[in-house]
Amino acid sequence: MVKVNSPANDREEMWQEWASKAQDGDKAAYNLLLRDIVPYIRNFIGPRLANPDWVDDITQEVLISVHKSLKTYSPDRPFKPWLSTIISFRRTDFLRKHYSARHDKQTTTDDMSFIREHVTDSPFAGELKDVEKALEEFPEKQRKLFMLMKIEGYTAKEAAKQMDMSVSAVKVSVHRTTKKLKEMLG
Amino acid sequence: MADEKDIEALIDDLSGELKPVELLAHPFLRVTPWIIIAFAYLAGVIHFLGLRMDLGDKLHEAPFVFELGLAGFIAVTGAYCAGWLSIPDSRGQKWLVIIPSTMFAVFMFWIACKTASEGFLLPEMHWHHCFSDALLMGFVPIATLSMLVRRGATTNPGWLAFMSILSVGALGWLALRITCGDDSAGHTMIFHFLPFVLFAAMLGALARRLYRW
């Protein structure tokens, strides 16, 4: 196979060389390597994350992981697959921890800019109150089910258990509420 | 939340504390000594427990030899896979897990056929010596294999745990078939197979913690 000289190939070879030197203790090469892989890590994880603020957190985790596992890199093999596996692993690990702690279901009301940017689409920021107001017109049970599933993020199964109802009844109720709300709010 | 400055500082810290690293040897070279030691350990345990009385006759039975050969093959390939999986990118050899997994499926099919033809009789439930023998045969190999793979940095803790227990379980099965004279399906399933299922359950539950890095 003919190897094409492209910027990507050059970079790959550069990373391989720097990683190999880093394994020998070359601090300057290691510094260059870590700085050079940061944009790659960001590009790799960025588009697939719900919250862009997590990118830097995961990037840090990846850099620490690269440091910890440097001895496992084989200099005769390409660097990118080794790095990509670590990035995927750390991203999955981060998301697993995040979602298992249900951090995605919590936010602060102190920072309104966060709510504007992440809780509702920014062009529609401020409409959260309208939804709440509209919900007041629904029976309590129907309102509670909607809040559980659509605002607090519970699954239909969890909401059904909490409200002592069947899963299908919960789904039907929430569907009707959503439909009615759409009519009410336009 | 981390920001650009934190990342810059982190890079400076990491490169500042860098020391020459001793490269992790090739998985094949790391695992081969473990295989030799594990087989030697089991030989010692077998010597201690004693061989089954009819082993000479059994070794002339093709199904018995096939079963032992299959278990030995799973033990060896599972261990090598664990070695490869202990490296982040598995050096491009993750596909190797197909080999012991397929052999394990064949093994299970073999056991199922044997059970179907011979019938399954639930043995009397009490603490049978085979159970403690299995623990004796499994504990040291699984502990040493876990220490070996922990020197790496796995990105597949689940597969790594599966391959480790497959390897150790197959070794234990092989050793138990050589020491225990009871070939009934009920006995082998409950007292030979179940201990390793328990090992697998424990290792599976602890895999992410055990192989954390």
Coordinates of C-alpha atoms in Angstrom, one line a residue:
Chain A
M1 CA 0.0 0.0 0.0
V2 CA 1.3 3.5 -0.9
K3 CA 1.5 5.8 2.1
V4 CA 0.2 9.3 1.2
N5 CA 1.8 12.2 2.8
S6 CA -1.0 14.3 4.3
P7 CA -1.1 16.6 7.3
A8 CA -3.0 13.9 9.2
N9 CA -0.2 11.4 8.5
D10 CA 2.5 13.9 9.4
R11 CA 0.7 14.6 12.7
E12 CA 0.3 10.9 13.4
E13 CA 4.0 10.4 12.9
M14 CA 4.8 13.4 15.1
W15 CA 2.6 12.1 17.9
Q16 CA 4.2 8.7 17.6
E17 CA 7.7 10.3 17.9
W18 CA 6.7 12.6 20.8
A19 CA 5.1 9.8 22.7
S20 CA 8.2 7.6 22.2
K21 CA 10.4 10.4 23.5
A22 CA 8.0 11.0 26.4
Q23 CA 8.4 7.4 27.4
D24 CA 12.1 8.0 27.6
G25 CA 11.5 10.9 29.9
D26 CA 11.6 13.8 27.4
K27 CA 9.5 16.5 29.2
A28 CA 9.5 19.0 26.3
A29 CA 8.3 16.4 23.8
Y30 CA 5.6 15.3 26.2
N31 CA 4.5 18.9 26.8
L32 CA 4.2 19.3 23.0
L33 CA 2.3 16.1 22.6
L34 CA -0.2 16.9 25.3
R35 CA -0.8 20.4 23.9
D36 CA -1.2 19.0 20.4
I37 CA -3.7 16.4 21.3
V38 CA -6.0 18.7 23.2
P39 CA -7.8 20.0 20.1
Y40 CA -8.1 16.5 18.8
I41 CA -9.7 15.4 22.1
R42 CA -12.1 18.3 22.1
N43 CA -13.1 17.6 18.5
F44 CA -13.6 14.0 19.3
I45 CA -15.9 14.5 22.2
G46 CA -17.4 17.9 21.6
P47 CA -20.1 17.2 19.1
R48 CA -21.5 14.3 21.0
L49 CA -22.1 15.9 24.4
A50 CA -25.3 17.4 25.6
N51 CA -23.5 20.0 27.7
P52 CA -20.5 21.8 26.1
D53 CA -19.1 22.6 29.5
W54 CA -18.3 18.9 30.0
V55 CA -15.7 19.0 27.2
D56 CA -13.0 20.5 29.3
D57 CA -13.7 18.2 32.2
I58 CA -13.4 15.1 30.0
T59 CA -10.4 16.6 28.3
Q60 CA -8.6 16.8 31.7
E61 CA -9.6 13.2 32.5
V62 CA -8.2 12.1 29.2
L63 CA -4.9 13.9 29.7
I64 CA -4.5 12.3 33.1
S65 CA -5.4 8.9 31.7
V66 CA -2.8 9.4 28.9
H67 CA -0.2 10.2 31.6
K68 CA -1.2 7.1 33.7
S69 CA -1.1 4.7 30.8
L70 CA 1.8 6.0 28.9
K71 CA 3.7 2.8 29.5
T72 CA 1.0 0.8 27.7
Y73 CA 1.6 2.6 24.4
S74 CA 3.7 0.7 21.9
P75 CA 5.9 3.1 19.9
D76 CA 5.8 0.9 16.8
R77 CA 2.0 1.3 16.6
P78 CA 0.0 4.3 15.5
F79 CA -0.8 6.7 18.4
K80 CA -4.3 7.8 17.3
P81 CA -6.2 4.5 17.9
W82 CA -4.6 4.2 21.3
L83 CA -5.6 7.8 22.2
S84 CA -9.1 7.4 20.7
T85 CA -9.8 4.4 22.8
I86 CA -8.9 6.3 25.9
I87 CA -11.0 9.2 24.9
S88 CA -14.1 7.0 24.3
F89 CA -13.5 5.2 27.5
R90 CA -13.2 8.3 29.6
R91 CA -16.2 10.0 27.9
T92 CA -18.4 7.0 28.6
D93 CA -17.1 6.8 32.1
F94 CA -17.9 10.5 32.7
L95 CA -21.4 10.2 31.3
R96 CA -22.1 7.0 33.2
K97 CA -21.1 8.7 36.5
H98 CA -23.0 11.8 35.6
Y99 CA -26.2 10.1 34.7
S100 CA -26.1 7.6 37.5
A101 CA -25.8 10.5 40.0
R102 CA -28.8 12.1 38.1
H103 CA -26.9 15.3 37.8
D104 CA -28.7 15.8 34.5
K105 CA -32.0 16.1 36.5
Q106 CA -30.7 18.9 38.7
T107 CA -29.9 22.5 38.1
T108 CA -29.6 25.7 40.1
T109 CA -32.1 28.5 39.9
D110 CA -29.5 31.0 41.1
D111 CA -27.8 31.2 37.7
M112 CA -30.5 32.2 35.2
S113 CA -28.0 32.4 32.4
F114 CA -27.5 28.6 32.8
I115 CA -31.2 28.0 32.6
R116 CA -31.5 30.2 29.6
E117 CA -28.7 28.4 27.8
H118 CA -29.4 24.8 28.8
V119 CA -32.8 24.2 30.3
T120 CA -34.9 25.7 27.5
D121 CA -34.0 26.8 24.0
S122 CA -32.7 30.3 24.4
P123 CA -35.1 31.8 21.9
F124 CA -37.9 30.5 24.1
A125 CA -36.3 31.3 27.5
G126 CA -38.9 32.6 29.9
E127 CA -41.7 30.4 28.6
L128 CA -41.1 28.0 31.5
K129 CA -43.4 30.0 33.7
D130 CA -46.1 29.9 31.0
V131 CA -46.0 26.1 31.0
E132 CA -46.3 26.1 34.8
K133 CA -49.2 28.5 34.6
A134 CA -50.9 26.4 32.0
L135 CA -50.4 23.3 34.0
E136 CA -52.3 24.7 36.9
E137 CA -55.5 24.2 34.9
F138 CA -55.0 20.5 34.8
P139 CA -56.2 18.0 37.4
E140 CA -53.5 17.4 40.1
K141 CA -52.7 13.8 39.1
Q142 CA -52.3 14.7 35.4
R143 CA -50.1 17.7 36.3
K144 CA -48.0 15.7 38.6
L145 CA -47.4 13.0 36.0
F146 CA -46.4 15.6 33.4
M147 CA -44.0 17.2 35.9
L148 CA -42.5 13.9 36.8
M149 CA -41.8 12.8 33.2
K150 CA -41.3 15.9 31.3
I151 CA -39.6 18.2 33.8
E152 CA -38.0 16.0 36.4
G153 CA -37.0 13.4 33.9
Y154 CA -38.4 10.2 35.4
T155 CA -39.2 7.4 33.0
A156 CA -42.8 6.2 32.5
K157 CA -42.0 3.1 34.5
E158 CA -40.7 5.1 37.4
A159 CA -43.6 7.6 37.3
A160 CA -46.1 4.7 37.2
K161 CA -44.5 3.2 40.2
Q162 CA -44.6 6.5 42.1
M163 CA -48.2 7.2 41.2
D164 CA -49.3 3.6 41.6
M165 CA -50.6 3.5 38.0
S166 CA -50.0 1.3 34.9
V167 CA -47.2 2.4 32.6
S168 CA -49.6 2.6 29.6
A169 CA -52.0 4.8 31.6
V170 CA -49.1 7.1 32.5
K171 CA -48.0 7.4 28.9
V172 CA -51.6 8.1 27.7
S173 CA -52.0 10.8 30.4
V174 CA -48.7 12.5 29.6
H175 CA -49.4 12.4 25.9
R176 CA -52.8 14.0 26.4
T177 CA -51.4 16.7 28.7
T178 CA -48.6 17.5 26.1
K179 CA -51.2 17.7 23.3
K180 CA -53.5 20.0 25.4
L181 CA -50.5 22.2 26.4
K182 CA -49.5 22.6 22.8
E183 CA -53.0 23.8 22.0
M184 CA -53.1 26.1 25.0
L185 CA -49.7 27.6 24.4
G186 CA -49.9 27.7 20.6
Chain B
M1 CA -15.8 23.0 35.6
A2 CA -12.4 23.0 34.1
D3 CA -11.4 25.8 31.7
E4 CA -8.5 26.6 29.3
K5 CA -6.2 27.8 32.1
D6 CA -6.8 24.6 34.1
I7 CA -5.9 22.5 31.1
E8 CA -2.7 24.5 30.5
A9 CA -1.7 24.1 34.1
L10 CA -2.5 20.4 34.1
I11 CA -0.3 19.9 31.0
D12 CA 2.5 21.7 32.7
D13 CA 2.1 19.7 35.8
L14 CA 2.0 16.4 34.0
S15 CA 5.0 17.1 31.8
G16 CA 6.8 18.5 34.8
E17 CA 6.4 15.3 36.8
L18 CA 7.3 13.0 33.8
K19 CA 9.8 10.3 34.4
P20 CA 11.1 7.7 32.0
V21 CA 8.5 4.8 31.9
E22 CA 9.2 1.1 31.7
L23 CA 7.3 -0.1 28.7
L24 CA 4.7 -2.8 29.3
A25 CA 5.9 -6.0 27.7
H26 CA 4.0 -7.5 24.8
P27 CA 0.8 -9.2 26.1
F28 CA 2.1 -12.6 24.8
L29 CA 5.2 -12.3 26.9
R30 CA 3.3 -11.1 29.9
V31 CA 0.7 -13.8 29.9
T32 CA 2.9 -16.9 28.9
P33 CA 4.6 -17.0 32.3
W34 CA 1.2 -16.8 34.0
I35 CA 0.0 -19.7 32.0
I36 CA 3.0 -21.8 32.9
I37 CA 2.7 -20.9 36.6
A38 CA -1.1 -21.5 36.6
F39 CA -0.6 -25.0 35.1
A40 CA 2.2 -25.7 37.6
Y41 CA 0.1 -24.5 40.5
L42 CA -2.8 -26.7 39.4
A43 CA -0.4 -29.7 38.9
G44 CA 0.6 -29.1 42.6
V45 CA -3.1 -29.0 43.7
I46 CA -3.9 -32.1 41.7
H47 CA -0.9 -33.9 43.2
F48 CA -2.1 -32.8 46.7
L49 CA -5.7 -33.9 46.0
G50 CA -4.8 -37.0 44.1
L51 CA -5.9 -38.2 40.6
R52 CA -9.2 -39.9 40.0
M53 CA -8.9 -43.6 40.2
D54 CA -10.1 -44.3 36.7
L55 CA -8.1 -41.6 34.9
G56 CA -6.2 -44.1 32.8
D57 CA -9.4 -45.6 31.4
K58 CA -11.0 -42.2 31.0
L59 CA -8.1 -40.9 28.9
H60 CA -9.0 -43.6 26.3
E61 CA -12.5 -42.1 26.0
A62 CA -12.6 -39.6 23.1
P63 CA -15.4 -37.4 24.7
F64 CA -13.5 -37.0 27.9
V65 CA -10.3 -36.1 26.1
F66 CA -12.2 -33.7 23.9
E67 CA -13.7 -32.0 27.0
L68 CA -10.3 -31.6 28.6
G69 CA -8.7 -30.3 25.4
L70 CA -11.5 -27.8 24.9
A71 CA -11.2 -26.6 28.5
G72 CA -7.4 -26.3 28.1
F73 CA -7.8 -24.4 24.9
I74 CA -10.3 -22.0 26.5
A75 CA -8.0 -21.5 29.5
V76 CA -5.0 -20.6 27.3
T77 CA -6.8 -18.4 24.8
G78 CA -8.9 -16.6 27.5
A79 CA -5.7 -15.7 29.3
Y80 CA -4.0 -14.3 26.2
C81 CA -7.2 -12.3 25.5
A82 CA -7.1 -10.9 29.0
G83 CA -3.5 -9.8 28.4
W84 CA -4.4 -8.0 25.2
L85 CA -7.5 -6.4 26.7
S86 CA -5.4 -4.9 29.5
I87 CA -4.0 -2.4 27.0
P88 CA -6.2 0.5 26.0
D89 CA -6.4 -0.2 22.3
S90 CA -5.8 -4.0 22.7
R91 CA -3.1 -3.3 20.0
G92 CA -5.8 -3.9 17.5
Q93 CA -6.4 -7.5 18.6
K94 CA -9.8 -7.1 20.4
W95 CA -11.3 -9.5 17.8
L96 CA -9.4 -12.3 19.5
V97 CA -12.1 -12.5 22.1
I98 CA -14.2 -14.3 19.5
I99 CA -12.0 -17.4 19.9
P100 CA -12.5 -18.3 23.6
S101 CA -16.1 -17.0 23.4
T102 CA -16.9 -19.3 20.6
M103 CA -15.1 -22.2 22.3
F104 CA -17.1 -21.5 25.4
A105 CA -20.3 -21.6 23.4
V106 CA -19.2 -25.0 22.0
F107 CA -18.3 -26.1 25.5
M108 CA -21.8 -25.1 26.8
F109 CA -23.4 -26.9 23.9
W110 CA -21.4 -30.0 24.6
I111 CA -22.4 -29.9 28.3
A112 CA -26.0 -29.4 27.3
C113 CA -26.0 -32.3 24.9
K114 CA -24.3 -34.5 27.6
T115 CA -26.9 -33.5 30.1
A116 CA -29.7 -34.1 27.7
S117 CA -28.4 -37.6 26.9
E118 CA -27.5 -38.6 30.4
G119 CA -30.3 -36.8 32.3
F120 CA -29.9 -34.3 35.0
L121 CA -30.2 -35.5 38.6
L122 CA -29.9 -32.9 41.3
P123 CA -27.2 -34.1 43.7
E124 CA -27.7 -34.0 47.5
M125 CA -27.0 -30.5 48.5
H126 CA -24.3 -30.2 51.1
W127 CA -20.8 -28.8 51.2
H128 CA -19.0 -31.1 48.8
H129 CA -15.2 -31.3 48.8
C130 CA -15.3 -30.5 45.0
F131 CA -16.7 -27.1 45.9
S132 CA -13.8 -26.2 48.1
D133 CA -11.4 -27.8 45.6
A134 CA -12.8 -25.5 43.0
L135 CA -12.2 -22.5 45.2
L136 CA -8.7 -23.7 45.9
M137 CA -8.1 -24.2 42.2
G138 CA -9.6 -20.9 41.2
F139 CA -8.6 -18.4 43.8
V140 CA -4.8 -18.2 43.3
P141 CA -5.0 -18.1 39.4
I142 CA -7.7 -15.5 39.4
A143 CA -5.9 -13.3 42.0
T144 CA -2.6 -13.5 40.1
L145 CA -4.2 -12.9 36.7
S146 CA -6.0 -9.9 38.1
M147 CA -2.8 -8.5 39.4
L148 CA -1.1 -9.1 36.1
V149 CA -3.8 -7.3 34.0
R150 CA -4.1 -4.5 36.5
R151 CA -0.6 -3.4 35.5
G152 CA -2.1 -2.4 32.2
A153 CA -4.9 0.0 31.6
T154 CA -8.0 -1.6 30.3
T155 CA -10.8 0.2 28.4
N156 CA -12.9 -3.0 28.4
P157 CA -13.3 -4.0 32.0
G158 CA -16.3 -6.2 31.3
W159 CA -14.6 -8.2 28.6
L160 CA -11.5 -8.4 30.6
A161 CA -13.3 -9.8 33.6
F162 CA -15.2 -12.3 31.3
M163 CA -11.9 -13.5 29.6
S164 CA -10.2 -13.8 33.0
I165 CA -12.9 -15.9 34.6
L166 CA -13.3 -18.0 31.4
S167 CA -9.6 -18.8 31.6
V168 CA -9.5 -19.6 35.3
G169 CA -12.9 -21.4 35.1
A170 CA -11.7 -23.6 32.3
L171 CA -8.5 -24.4 34.2
G172 CA -10.4 -25.3 37.3
W173 CA -12.9 -27.4 35.3
L174 CA -10.0 -29.3 33.7
A175 CA -8.4 -29.9 37.1
L176 CA -11.6 -31.0 38.7
R177 CA -12.3 -33.5 35.9
I178 CA -8.9 -35.0 36.6
T179 CA -9.4 -35.3 40.3
C180 CA -13.1 -36.1 40.7
G181 CA -14.4 -39.4 39.7
D182 CA -18.1 -38.4 39.5
D183 CA -19.1 -37.7 35.9
S184 CA -22.8 -37.2 36.5
A185 CA -24.2 -34.0 34.9
G186 CA -25.8 -32.9 38.2
H187 CA -22.6 -33.2 40.2
T188 CA -20.4 -31.5 37.6
M189 CA -22.9 -28.7 37.1
I190 CA -23.4 -28.0 40.8
F191 CA -20.0 -28.7 42.3
H192 CA -17.6 -28.1 39.3
F193 CA -19.3 -25.4 37.3
L194 CA -21.3 -23.4 39.9
P195 CA -18.2 -22.2 41.9
F196 CA -16.9 -20.5 38.8
V197 CA -20.2 -19.0 38.1
L198 CA -20.0 -17.5 41.5
F199 CA -16.5 -16.3 40.8
A200 CA -17.8 -14.8 37.6
A201 CA -20.7 -13.0 39.3
M202 CA -18.3 -11.5 41.9
L203 CA -15.7 -10.5 39.3
G204 CA -18.4 -9.1 37.0
A205 CA -19.8 -7.0 39.8
L206 CA -16.4 -5.7 40.8
A207 CA -14.9 -5.5 37.3
R208 CA -15.1 -1.7 36.9
R209 CA -13.7 -1.1 40.4
L210 CA -11.1 -3.8 40.2
Y211 CA -9.7 -2.7 36.9
R212 CA -10.0 1.1 37.5
W213 CA -7.0 3.1 36.6

